[in-house]
mmCIF file of C-alpha atoms in Angstrom:
data_model
loop_
_atom_site.group_PDB
_atom_site.id
_atom_site.type_symbol
_atom_site.label_atom_id
_atom_site.label_comp_id
_atom_site.label_asym_id
_atom_site.label_seq_id
_atom_site.Cartn_x
_atom_site.Cartn_y
_atom_site.Cartn_z
ATOM 1 C CA LYS Y 72 5.393 20.136 46.727
ATOM 2 C CA GLN Y 73 2.687 22.460 45.228
ATOM 3 C CA TRP Y 74 5.140 24.062 42.310
ATOM 4 C CA TYR Y 75 5.920 20.717 41.422
ATOM 5 C CA GLN Y 76 2.407 19.418 40.992
ATOM 6 C CA ARG Y 77 1.482 22.419 39.063
ATOM 7 C CA ARG Y 78 4.290 22.050 36.506
ATOM 8 C CA VAL Y 79 3.591 18.318 36.296
ATOM 9 C CA ALA Y 80 -0.054 19.272 35.544
ATOM 10 C CA ILE Y 81 0.548 21.725 32.880
ATOM 11 C CA THR Y 82 2.816 19.547 31.134
ATOM 12 C CA ALA Y 83 0.612 16.538 31.078
ATOM 13 C CA GLY Y 84 -2.097 19.059 29.907
ATOM 14 C CA GLY Y 85 0.229 20.350 27.198
ATOM 15 C CA ALA Y 86 1.058 16.806 26.226
ATOM 16 C CA LYS Y 87 -2.691 15.536 26.091
ATOM 17 C CA TRP Y 88 -3.149 18.664 23.353
ATOM 18 C CA PHE Y 89 -0.146 17.793 21.567
ATOM 19 C CA PHE Y 90 -0.662 14.009 21.126
ATOM 20 C CA GLY Y 91 -4.364 14.607 20.613
ATOM 21 C CA CYS Y 92 -4.091 16.988 17.985
ATOM 22 C CA GLY Y 93 -1.145 14.934 16.559
ATOM 23 C CA GLY Y 94 -3.484 11.791 16.585
ATOM 24 C CA LEU Y 95 -6.459 13.800 15.185
ATOM 25 C CA ALA Y 96 -4.232 14.853 12.182
ATOM 26 C CA ILE Y 97 -2.953 11.369 11.381
ATOM 27 C CA LEU Y 98 -6.583 9.861 11.588
ATOM 28 C CA PHE Y 99 -7.679 12.770 9.326
ATOM 29 C CA TYR Y 100 -4.855 12.173 6.921
ATOM 30 C CA ASP Y 101 -5.802 8.342 6.647
ATOM 31 C CA ASN Y 102 -9.484 8.504 6.742
ATOM 32 C CA ILE Y 103 -10.681 11.903 5.363
ATOM 33 C CA GLY Y 104 -8.151 13.239 2.773
ATOM 34 C CA PHE Y 105 -5.030 15.570 2.270
ATOM 35 C CA VAL Y 106 -3.742 17.907 -0.301
ATOM 36 C CA HIS Y 107 -1.548 16.224 -2.814
ATOM 37 C CA THR Y 108 0.791 18.159 -5.187
ATOM 38 C CA VAL Y 109 1.067 16.886 -8.860
ATOM 39 C CA ARG Y 110 4.368 15.880 -9.893
ATOM 40 C CA GLY Y 111 5.145 14.568 -13.695
ATOM 41 C CA LYS Y 112 3.189 15.090 -16.677
ATOM 42 C CA SER Y 113 1.521 11.931 -17.097
ATOM 43 C CA MET Y 114 -1.803 13.211 -16.177
ATOM 44 C CA SER Y 115 -1.461 15.908 -18.816
ATOM 45 C CA PRO Y 116 -3.371 17.946 -19.939
ATOM 46 C CA THR Y 117 -6.129 17.197 -17.058
ATOM 47 C CA LEU Y 118 -3.519 17.717 -14.482
ATOM 48 C CA ASN Y 119 -0.176 19.445 -14.943
ATOM 49 C CA PRO Y 120 2.863 19.699 -12.377
ATOM 50 C CA GLY Y 121 3.682 23.294 -13.665
ATOM 51 C CA PRO Y 122 7.064 25.169 -12.876
ATOM 52 C CA THR Y 123 9.309 23.250 -10.482
ATOM 53 C CA ARG Y 124 8.616 25.548 -7.526
ATOM 54 C CA SER Y 125 6.572 23.563 -5.170
ATOM 55 C CA LEU Y 126 4.251 26.463 -4.445
ATOM 56 C CA LEU Y 127 3.223 26.908 -8.302
ATOM 57 C CA ARG Y 128 2.443 23.229 -8.793
ATOM 58 C CA GLU Y 129 -1.006 22.118 -9.183
ATOM 59 C CA LYS Y 130 -2.454 20.686 -6.183
ATOM 60 C CA VAL Y 131 -5.578 18.282 -5.727
ATOM 61 C CA TRP Y 132 -7.527 16.924 -2.922
ATOM 62 C CA LEU Y 133 -7.195 13.271 -2.267
ATOM 63 C CA SER Y 134 -10.252 11.973 -0.813
ATOM 64 C CA ARG Y 135 -9.490 8.999 1.495
ATOM 65 C CA LEU Y 136 -13.039 8.174 2.645
ATOM 66 C CA PRO Y 137 -13.353 4.394 3.461
ATOM 67 C CA PHE Y 138 -15.150 1.917 1.914
ATOM 68 C CA TYR Y 139 -13.793 3.379 -1.660
ATOM 69 C CA GLN Y 140 -14.830 1.012 -4.844
ATOM 70 C CA PRO Y 141 -12.330 1.563 -7.693
ATOM 71 C CA THR Y 142 -14.641 2.893 -10.643
ATOM 72 C CA VAL Y 143 -13.247 3.272 -14.293
ATOM 73 C CA GLY Y 144 -12.651 6.869 -14.951
ATOM 74 C CA ASP Y 145 -11.423 7.578 -11.389
ATOM 75 C CA ILE Y 146 -8.101 9.590 -10.921
ATOM 76 C CA VAL Y 147 -6.430 7.722 -8.066
ATOM 77 C CA VAL Y 148 -3.419 8.004 -6.091
ATOM 78 C CA PHE Y 149 -1.252 5.127 -5.135
ATOM 79 C CA LYS Y 150 1.925 3.429 -3.812
ATOM 80 C CA SER Y 151 3.976 3.443 -7.043
ATOM 81 C CA PRO Y 152 4.961 -0.227 -7.746
ATOM 82 C CA LYS Y 153 8.506 0.688 -9.141
ATOM 83 C CA HIS Y 154 9.560 2.834 -6.050
ATOM 84 C CA GLY Y 155 7.857 1.391 -2.889
ATOM 85 C CA SER Y 156 8.295 5.120 -0.947
ATOM 86 C CA ARG Y 157 7.009 7.098 -3.984
ATOM 87 C CA LEU Y 158 3.138 7.888 -4.875
ATOM 88 C CA ALA Y 159 1.715 7.991 -8.304
ATOM 89 C CA MET Y 160 -1.158 9.281 -9.901
ATOM 90 C CA LYS Y 161 -3.233 7.668 -12.832
ATOM 91 C CA ARG Y 162 -6.639 6.932 -14.021
ATOM 92 C CA ILE Y 163 -8.337 3.849 -13.550
ATOM 93 C CA ALA Y 164 -8.949 2.258 -17.065
ATOM 94 C CA GLY Y 165 -10.124 -1.161 -15.851
ATOM 95 C CA VAL Y 166 -11.522 -2.747 -12.813
ATOM 96 C CA ALA Y 167 -11.558 -6.510 -11.611
ATOM 97 C CA GLY Y 168 -13.354 -8.755 -14.057
ATOM 98 C CA ASP Y 169 -12.640 -6.426 -17.230
ATOM 99 C CA THR Y 170 -10.239 -7.617 -20.222
ATOM 100 C CA VAL Y 171 -7.711 -5.078 -21.201
ATOM 101 C CA VAL Y 172 -5.343 -5.046 -24.108
ATOM 102 C CA PRO Y 173 -1.999 -3.190 -23.143
ATOM 103 C CA SER Y 174 -1.503 -0.037 -25.117
ATOM 104 C CA LYS Y 175 0.199 -0.568 -28.319
ATOM 105 C CA VAL Y 176 2.507 2.298 -27.834
ATOM 106 C CA MET Y 177 4.148 0.683 -24.655
ATOM 107 C CA LYS Y 178 3.723 -2.826 -24.576
ATOM 108 C CA ASN Y 179 5.360 -5.466 -26.683
ATOM 109 C CA THR Y 180 2.512 -8.229 -26.392
ATOM 110 C CA MET Y 181 -0.818 -7.591 -27.661
ATOM 111 C CA GLU Y 182 -2.458 -10.407 -25.536
ATOM 112 C CA ALA Y 183 -5.664 -9.375 -23.578
ATOM 113 C CA VAL Y 184 -5.153 -9.203 -19.854
ATOM 114 C CA LEU Y 185 -7.981 -10.396 -17.456
ATOM 115 C CA ILE Y 186 -8.007 -8.028 -14.452
ATOM 116 C CA LYS Y 187 -8.046 -10.342 -11.083
ATOM 117 C CA PRO Y 188 -10.263 -9.864 -8.320
ATOM 118 C CA GLY Y 189 -9.082 -6.970 -5.771
ATOM 119 C CA HIS Y 190 -6.932 -5.462 -8.815
ATOM 120 C CA VAL Y 191 -7.305 -2.506 -11.224
ATOM 121 C CA TRP Y 192 -5.706 -1.189 -14.605
ATOM 122 C CA VAL Y 193 -4.220 2.406 -14.408
ATOM 123 C CA GLU Y 194 -3.100 4.615 -17.304
ATOM 124 C CA ALA Y 195 -1.722 7.553 -17.932
ATOM 125 C CA ASP Y 196 -3.856 10.484 -19.457
ATOM 126 C CA ASN Y 197 -0.707 11.605 -21.381
ATOM 127 C CA ARG Y 198 0.117 9.174 -24.046
ATOM 128 C CA HIS Y 199 3.525 10.714 -24.729
ATOM 129 C CA THR Y 200 5.334 9.615 -21.239
ATOM 130 C CA ALA Y 201 6.955 6.496 -21.212
ATOM 131 C CA GLY Y 202 5.431 3.536 -19.531
ATOM 132 C CA ARG Y 203 4.904 3.995 -15.801
ATOM 133 C CA ASP Y 204 1.690 2.749 -15.503
ATOM 134 C CA SER Y 205 0.056 -0.486 -16.028
ATOM 135 C CA ASN Y 206 1.215 -1.115 -19.463
ATOM 136 C CA GLU Y 207 4.339 -1.426 -17.815
ATOM 137 C CA TYR Y 208 3.804 -2.850 -14.527
ATOM 138 C CA GLY Y 209 0.772 -4.747 -14.761
ATOM 139 C CA GLN Y 210 -2.253 -4.935 -12.583
ATOM 140 C CA LEU Y 211 -2.277 -2.627 -9.357
ATOM 141 C CA HIS Y 212 -3.445 -4.524 -6.000
ATOM 142 C CA ASN Y 213 -6.252 -2.346 -4.866
ATOM 143 C CA LYS Y 214 -4.774 -2.229 -1.328
ATOM 144 C CA MET Y 215 -1.984 0.158 -2.947
ATOM 145 C CA ILE Y 216 -4.489 2.748 -3.479
ATOM 146 C CA LEU Y 217 -4.831 5.457 -1.108
ATOM 147 C CA GLY Y 218 -7.924 7.101 -2.523
ATOM 148 C CA LYS Y 219 -9.520 9.139 -5.143
ATOM 149 C CA VAL Y 220 -8.509 12.690 -6.323
ATOM 150 C CA THR Y 221 -12.024 14.643 -6.267
ATOM 151 C CA TRP Y 222 -10.909 18.400 -6.644
ATOM 152 C CA LEU Y 223 -8.214 20.378 -8.351
ATOM 153 C CA LEU Y 224 -7.489 22.904 -5.726
ATOM 154 C CA TRP Y 225 -4.671 25.065 -6.941
ATOM 155 C CA PRO Y 226 -4.181 27.107 -9.174
ATOM 156 C CA TRP Y 227 -7.300 28.875 -8.176
ATOM 157 C CA SER Y 228 -8.134 29.828 -11.849
ATOM 158 C CA ARG Y 229 -8.625 26.343 -12.459
ATOM 159 C CA ILE Y 230 -10.648 25.015 -9.309
ATOM 160 C CA GLN Y 231 -12.872 22.208 -10.419
ATOM 161 C CA SER Y 232 -14.284 18.891 -9.529
ATOM 162 C CA LEU Y 233 -12.557 15.822 -10.627
ATOM 163 C CA ARG Y 234 -15.169 13.490 -9.828
ATOM 164 C CA ASN Y 235 -16.388 12.634 -13.104
ATOM 165 C CA THR Y 236 -13.781 13.445 -15.764
ATOM 166 C CA ARG Y 237 -12.972 11.533 -19.046
ATOM 167 C CA PRO Y 238 -9.544 10.953 -20.326
ATOM 168 C CA PRO Y 239 -8.395 13.275 -23.272
ATOM 169 C CA PHE Y 240 -8.881 10.042 -25.850
ATOM 170 C CA GLN Y 241 -11.164 7.092 -26.429
ATOM 171 C CA GLN Y 242 -10.171 4.326 -24.151
ATOM 172 C CA SER Y 243 -13.221 2.040 -25.111
ATOM 173 C CA GLU Y 244 -11.324 -0.078 -27.767
ATOM 174 C CA ASN Y 245 -8.882 -1.062 -24.963
ATOM 175 C CA ARG Y 246 -11.388 -2.548 -22.603
ATOM 176 C CA GLU Y 247 -14.044 -5.183 -22.560
ATOM 177 C CA GLU Y 248 -16.349 -4.882 -19.531
ATOM 178 C CA SER Y 249 -16.867 -7.868 -17.363
ATOM 179 C CA GLN Y 250 -20.088 -9.624 -18.517
ATOM 180 C CA GLN Y 251 -21.352 -10.206 -15.320
ATOM 181 C CA ARG Y 252 -22.301 -6.565 -14.642
ATOM 182 C CA PRO G 1126 -26.737 9.553 32.367
ATOM 183 C CA GLU G 1127 -23.490 11.642 33.021
ATOM 184 C CA ILE G 1128 -21.560 8.267 33.816
ATOM 185 C CA MET G 1129 -22.730 6.881 30.775
ATOM 186 C CA VAL G 1130 -21.508 9.972 28.664
ATOM 187 C CA THR G 1131 -18.165 10.081 30.291
ATOM 188 C CA ALA G 1132 -17.937 6.150 29.574
ATOM 189 C CA ALA G 1133 -18.925 6.727 25.932
ATOM 190 C CA LYS G 1134 -16.469 9.529 25.543
ATOM 191 C CA TRP G 1135 -13.668 7.151 26.974
ATOM 192 C CA ALA G 1136 -14.728 4.319 24.909
ATOM 193 C CA LEU G 1137 -14.633 6.435 21.778
ATOM 194 C CA LEU G 1138 -11.197 7.864 23.115
ATOM 195 C CA GLY G 1139 -10.092 4.347 23.432
ATOM 196 C CA ALA G 1140 -11.310 3.183 20.069
ATOM 197 C CA LEU G 1141 -9.637 5.800 17.978
ATOM 198 C CA GLY G 1142 -6.558 5.618 20.038
ATOM 199 C CA THR G 1143 -6.400 1.645 19.526
ATOM 200 C CA GLY G 1144 -7.153 2.362 15.958
ATOM 201 C CA LEU G 1145 -4.290 4.864 15.368
ATOM 202 C CA MET G 1146 -1.942 2.679 17.352
ATOM 203 C CA PHE G 1147 -2.862 -0.521 15.177
ATOM 204 C CA SER G 1148 -2.508 1.430 11.942
ATOM 205 C CA ARG G 1149 0.466 3.536 12.471
ATOM 206 C CA GLY G 1150 2.001 2.184 15.694
ATOM 207 C CA VAL G 1151 2.350 -1.549 16.931
ATOM 208 C CA ALA G 1152 -0.342 -3.923 16.472
ATOM 209 C CA PHE G 1153 -1.176 -7.319 17.665
ATOM 210 C CA VAL G 1154 -1.655 -10.000 14.950
ATOM 211 C CA THR G 1155 -3.350 -13.401 15.288
ATOM 212 C CA THR G 1156 -1.765 -15.846 12.710
ATOM 213 C CA SER G 1157 -2.652 -19.141 11.836
ATOM 214 C CA GLY G 1158 -1.227 -21.834 9.077
ATOM 215 C CA SER G 1159 1.834 -23.655 8.713
ATOM 216 C CA SER G 1160 4.027 -21.681 6.587
ATOM 217 C CA MET G 1161 6.243 -20.235 9.154
ATOM 218 C CA VAL G 1162 6.599 -23.370 11.244
ATOM 219 C CA PRO G 1163 8.717 -23.602 13.470
ATOM 220 C CA THR G 1164 9.671 -19.847 13.626
ATOM 221 C CA ILE G 1165 6.234 -18.577 14.474
ATOM 222 C CA ASN G 1166 4.103 -21.412 15.484
ATOM 223 C CA ASP G 1167 3.963 -25.492 15.574
ATOM 224 C CA THR G 1168 1.923 -27.066 13.239
ATOM 225 C CA SER G 1169 -0.642 -24.270 12.307
ATOM 226 C CA ASN G 1170 -1.671 -23.485 15.673
ATOM 227 C CA THR G 1171 -2.830 -19.836 16.049
ATOM 228 C CA SER G 1172 0.032 -17.530 17.528
ATOM 229 C CA VAL G 1173 0.252 -13.786 18.355
ATOM 230 C CA LEU G 1174 2.900 -11.356 17.154
ATOM 231 C CA LEU G 1175 3.744 -7.684 17.627
ATOM 232 C CA VAL G 1176 3.925 -6.116 14.238
ATOM 233 C CA ASP G 1177 5.741 -2.684 13.809
ATOM 234 C CA VAL G 1178 3.158 -0.854 11.520
ATOM 235 C CA PHE G 1179 5.345 2.542 12.290
ATOM 236 C CA SER G 1180 8.602 2.073 10.368
ATOM 237 C CA ALA G 1181 8.625 3.398 6.954
ATOM 238 C CA VAL G 1182 9.043 0.616 3.695
ATOM 239 C CA THR G 1183 12.718 1.702 3.283
ATOM 240 C CA ASN G 1184 13.266 0.105 6.643
ATOM 241 C CA ILE G 1185 12.386 -3.240 5.472
ATOM 242 C CA LYS G 1186 15.451 -5.389 4.983
ATOM 243 C CA LYS G 1187 16.370 -8.885 4.034
ATOM 244 C CA ASN G 1188 15.475 -11.488 6.784
ATOM 245 C CA ASP G 1189 12.733 -9.397 8.284
ATOM 246 C CA ILE G 1190 9.490 -11.144 8.879
ATOM 247 C CA VAL G 1191 6.750 -8.997 7.402
ATOM 248 C CA LEU G 1192 3.074 -8.636 7.569
ATOM 249 C CA CYS G 1193 1.719 -8.009 3.817
ATOM 250 C CA HIS G 1194 -1.737 -7.579 2.363
ATOM 251 C CA ASP G 1195 -2.188 -10.925 0.538
ATOM 252 C CA PRO G 1196 -1.471 -10.224 -3.261
ATOM 253 C CA GLU G 1197 -3.918 -12.998 -4.506
ATOM 254 C CA GLU G 1198 -6.747 -11.812 -2.295
ATOM 255 C CA CYS G 1199 -8.942 -8.646 -2.189
ATOM 256 C CA GLU G 1200 -8.589 -8.788 1.858
ATOM 257 C CA GLY G 1201 -6.452 -10.775 4.254
ATOM 258 C CA PHE G 1202 -2.780 -10.829 5.205
ATOM 259 C CA ILE G 1203 0.163 -12.757 5.032
ATOM 260 C CA VAL G 1204 3.127 -13.023 7.401
ATOM 261 C CA LYS G 1205 6.444 -14.159 5.304
ATOM 262 C CA ARG G 1206 10.031 -13.752 5.688
ATOM 263 C CA VAL G 1207 11.730 -11.469 3.087
ATOM 264 C CA THR G 1208 14.536 -13.443 1.515
ATOM 265 C CA ALA G 1209 15.476 -11.014 -1.218
ATOM 266 C CA MET G 1210 14.880 -7.355 -1.572
ATOM 267 C CA ALA G 1211 14.910 -5.183 -4.682
ATOM 268 C CA GLY G 1212 17.960 -5.896 -7.016
ATOM 269 C CA GLN G 1213 19.126 -9.011 -5.341
ATOM 270 C CA PHE G 1214 19.146 -12.639 -6.675
ATOM 271 C CA VAL G 1215 16.806 -15.010 -5.275
ATOM 272 C CA GLN G 1216 18.272 -18.283 -3.554
ATOM 273 C CA LEU G 1217 17.028 -20.922 -5.732
ATOM 274 C CA ASP G 1218 17.093 -24.373 -4.160
ATOM 275 C CA PRO G 1219 18.052 -26.724 -7.289
ATOM 276 C CA HIS G 1220 16.930 -29.954 -5.322
ATOM 277 C CA GLU G 1221 13.063 -28.704 -5.045
ATOM 278 C CA GLU G 1222 10.496 -28.412 -7.448
ATOM 279 C CA PRO G 1223 10.224 -24.831 -8.789
ATOM 280 C CA GLY G 1224 6.922 -23.097 -7.837
ATOM 281 C CA PRO G 1225 4.874 -21.748 -10.725
ATOM 282 C CA TYR G 1226 6.385 -18.209 -10.617
ATOM 283 C CA VAL G 1227 9.825 -19.372 -10.429
ATOM 284 C CA ALA G 1228 9.382 -21.861 -13.197
ATOM 285 C CA ARG G 1229 8.158 -19.183 -15.597
ATOM 286 C CA HIS G 1230 10.572 -16.568 -14.862
ATOM 287 C CA SER G 1231 13.961 -18.067 -13.611
ATOM 288 C CA TYR G 1232 16.520 -17.742 -16.344
ATOM 289 C CA GLU G 1233 19.689 -19.829 -16.246
ATOM 290 C CA GLY G 1234 19.080 -20.803 -12.593
ATOM 291 C CA ARG G 1235 18.951 -17.174 -11.557
ATOM 292 C CA LEU G 1236 16.055 -14.879 -10.472
ATOM 293 C CA SER G 1237 16.296 -11.208 -9.791
ATOM 294 C CA VAL G 1238 13.840 -8.828 -8.045
ATOM 295 C CA PRO G 1239 12.963 -5.893 -9.718
ATOM 296 C CA THR G 1240 13.129 -2.344 -8.228
ATOM 297 C CA GLY G 1241 9.959 -1.512 -5.654
ATOM 298 C CA TYR G 1242 9.297 -5.304 -4.969
ATOM 299 C CA CYS G 1243 10.299 -7.927 -2.386
ATOM 300 C CA TRP G 1244 10.821 -11.709 -2.419
ATOM 301 C CA VAL G 1245 9.098 -13.527 0.213
ATOM 302 C CA GLU G 1246 9.317 -16.875 1.681
ATOM 303 C CA GLY G 1247 7.795 -19.001 4.553
ATOM 304 C CA ASP G 1248 10.376 -20.751 6.776
ATOM 305 C CA ASN G 1249 8.527 -24.199 6.204
ATOM 306 C CA ARG G 1250 9.476 -24.439 2.562
ATOM 307 C CA SER G 1251 7.194 -27.412 1.798
ATOM 308 C CA THR G 1252 3.906 -26.088 2.862
ATOM 309 C CA SER G 1253 4.438 -22.237 2.227
ATOM 310 C CA HIS G 1254 2.712 -20.717 -0.599
ATOM 311 C CA ASP G 1255 4.906 -17.703 -1.104
ATOM 312 C CA SER G 1256 6.613 -15.713 -3.802
ATOM 313 C CA ARG G 1257 7.754 -19.060 -5.366
ATOM 314 C CA ALA G 1258 4.429 -19.531 -6.736
ATOM 315 C CA PHE G 1259 3.128 -15.780 -6.832
ATOM 316 C CA GLY G 1260 6.238 -13.893 -7.666
ATOM 317 C CA PRO G 1261 7.800 -10.883 -5.926
ATOM 318 C CA ILE G 1262 5.330 -8.702 -4.003
ATOM 319 C CA PRO G 1263 5.395 -4.674 -4.411
ATOM 320 C CA LEU G 1264 6.920 -2.827 -1.193
ATOM 321 C CA GLY G 1265 3.504 -1.003 -1.056
ATOM 322 C CA LEU G 1266 1.681 -4.039 -0.066
ATOM 323 C CA VAL G 1267 3.977 -4.467 3.122
ATOM 324 C CA LYS G 1268 2.367 -3.375 6.251
ATOM 325 C CA GLY G 1269 4.728 -3.959 8.896
ATOM 326 C CA ARG G 1270 7.841 -5.703 10.420
ATOM 327 C CA ALA G 1271 7.134 -8.744 13.020
ATOM 328 C CA LEU G 1272 8.935 -7.612 16.182
ATOM 329 C CA CYS G 1273 8.285 -10.410 18.498
ATOM 330 C CA ARG G 1274 6.020 -13.188 19.405
ATOM 331 C CA ILE G 1275 3.661 -13.146 22.249
ATOM 332 C CA PHE G 1276 1.727 -16.452 22.352
ATOM 333 C CA PRO G 1277 2.414 -19.158 22.969
ATOM 334 C CA TRP G 1278 5.886 -18.335 24.188
ATOM 335 C CA PRO G 1279 7.449 -14.821 23.865
ATOM 336 C CA LYS G 1280 10.208 -15.124 21.312
ATOM 337 C CA VAL G 1281 12.005 -12.264 19.520
ATOM 338 C CA LEU G 1282 11.849 -12.183 15.793
ATOM 339 C CA LEU G 1283 13.384 -8.917 14.508
ATOM 340 C CA LYS G 1284 17.123 -9.317 14.509
ATOM 341 C CA SER G 1285 18.797 -6.254 14.469
ATOM 342 C CA GLU G 1286 22.076 -6.129 12.401
#
């Protein structure tokens, strides 16, 4: 009987550690953050994918701390409205209450759009990428946003904080801030 | 004091474990409203559902009942049935008054769902505020599929193909 009890105890102990670490990893991933690889040129020159080998691609730290308030200028990672299972990364160009005029380059209509509560307007830094931001798919629901990109981590030669960066062009003519603020 | 520390440890573990399960595994969800009568409840009573939050978005299929973030509100959820997936056409009922979105976007009596989105409708068409009013919702807003109802009477909601 004794060898049996010891085996069960060791397996139970191992299982506790396995599930415990797994659970902690998931909690960390969901509530603290993770390293995200840059794919695509839509945020150039701020963030570049580099050559196709995964090890050489730029990597950023995505902060998923709770109670994130979307702010204009933040670079965010969100679930892509065009491909349900993929993640996208763009810069917030307008928040709820702002009025945005979709960029002339991409959108046919020139009407101003009022951003609804709980939504944001995201735009690519790289004006030459065709669509793939709010100019194509409209306002983005806040719940699609995973978190804010706070650091460029790789390559080491480019390590820098990304908290307060600006897009490489003047965005202000597109956006009218909400009067309530 | 020693008992309190142990109790606190177990409480923290329980809270983290439950939080983890509800966000990534299976969750109990309380619903109210009449948009899914009679499938989920009778006349807007509350009911309790078991929702699978675990499976990936790619597992969502037509006719699943899903829990989604409310597309029109900052917080809150809705429970509706997926009646058309990305790339499919929405079954429009010619006898009923078209909802705001349907009226603006249907063309020659047809309406298709763009890639990355799904079309949701409540089973109780007369009282349901759904995609006919606010349009298709992005799959990223779908939180999970309803597996079964626990209260008032157990009932399976997820039908396997």
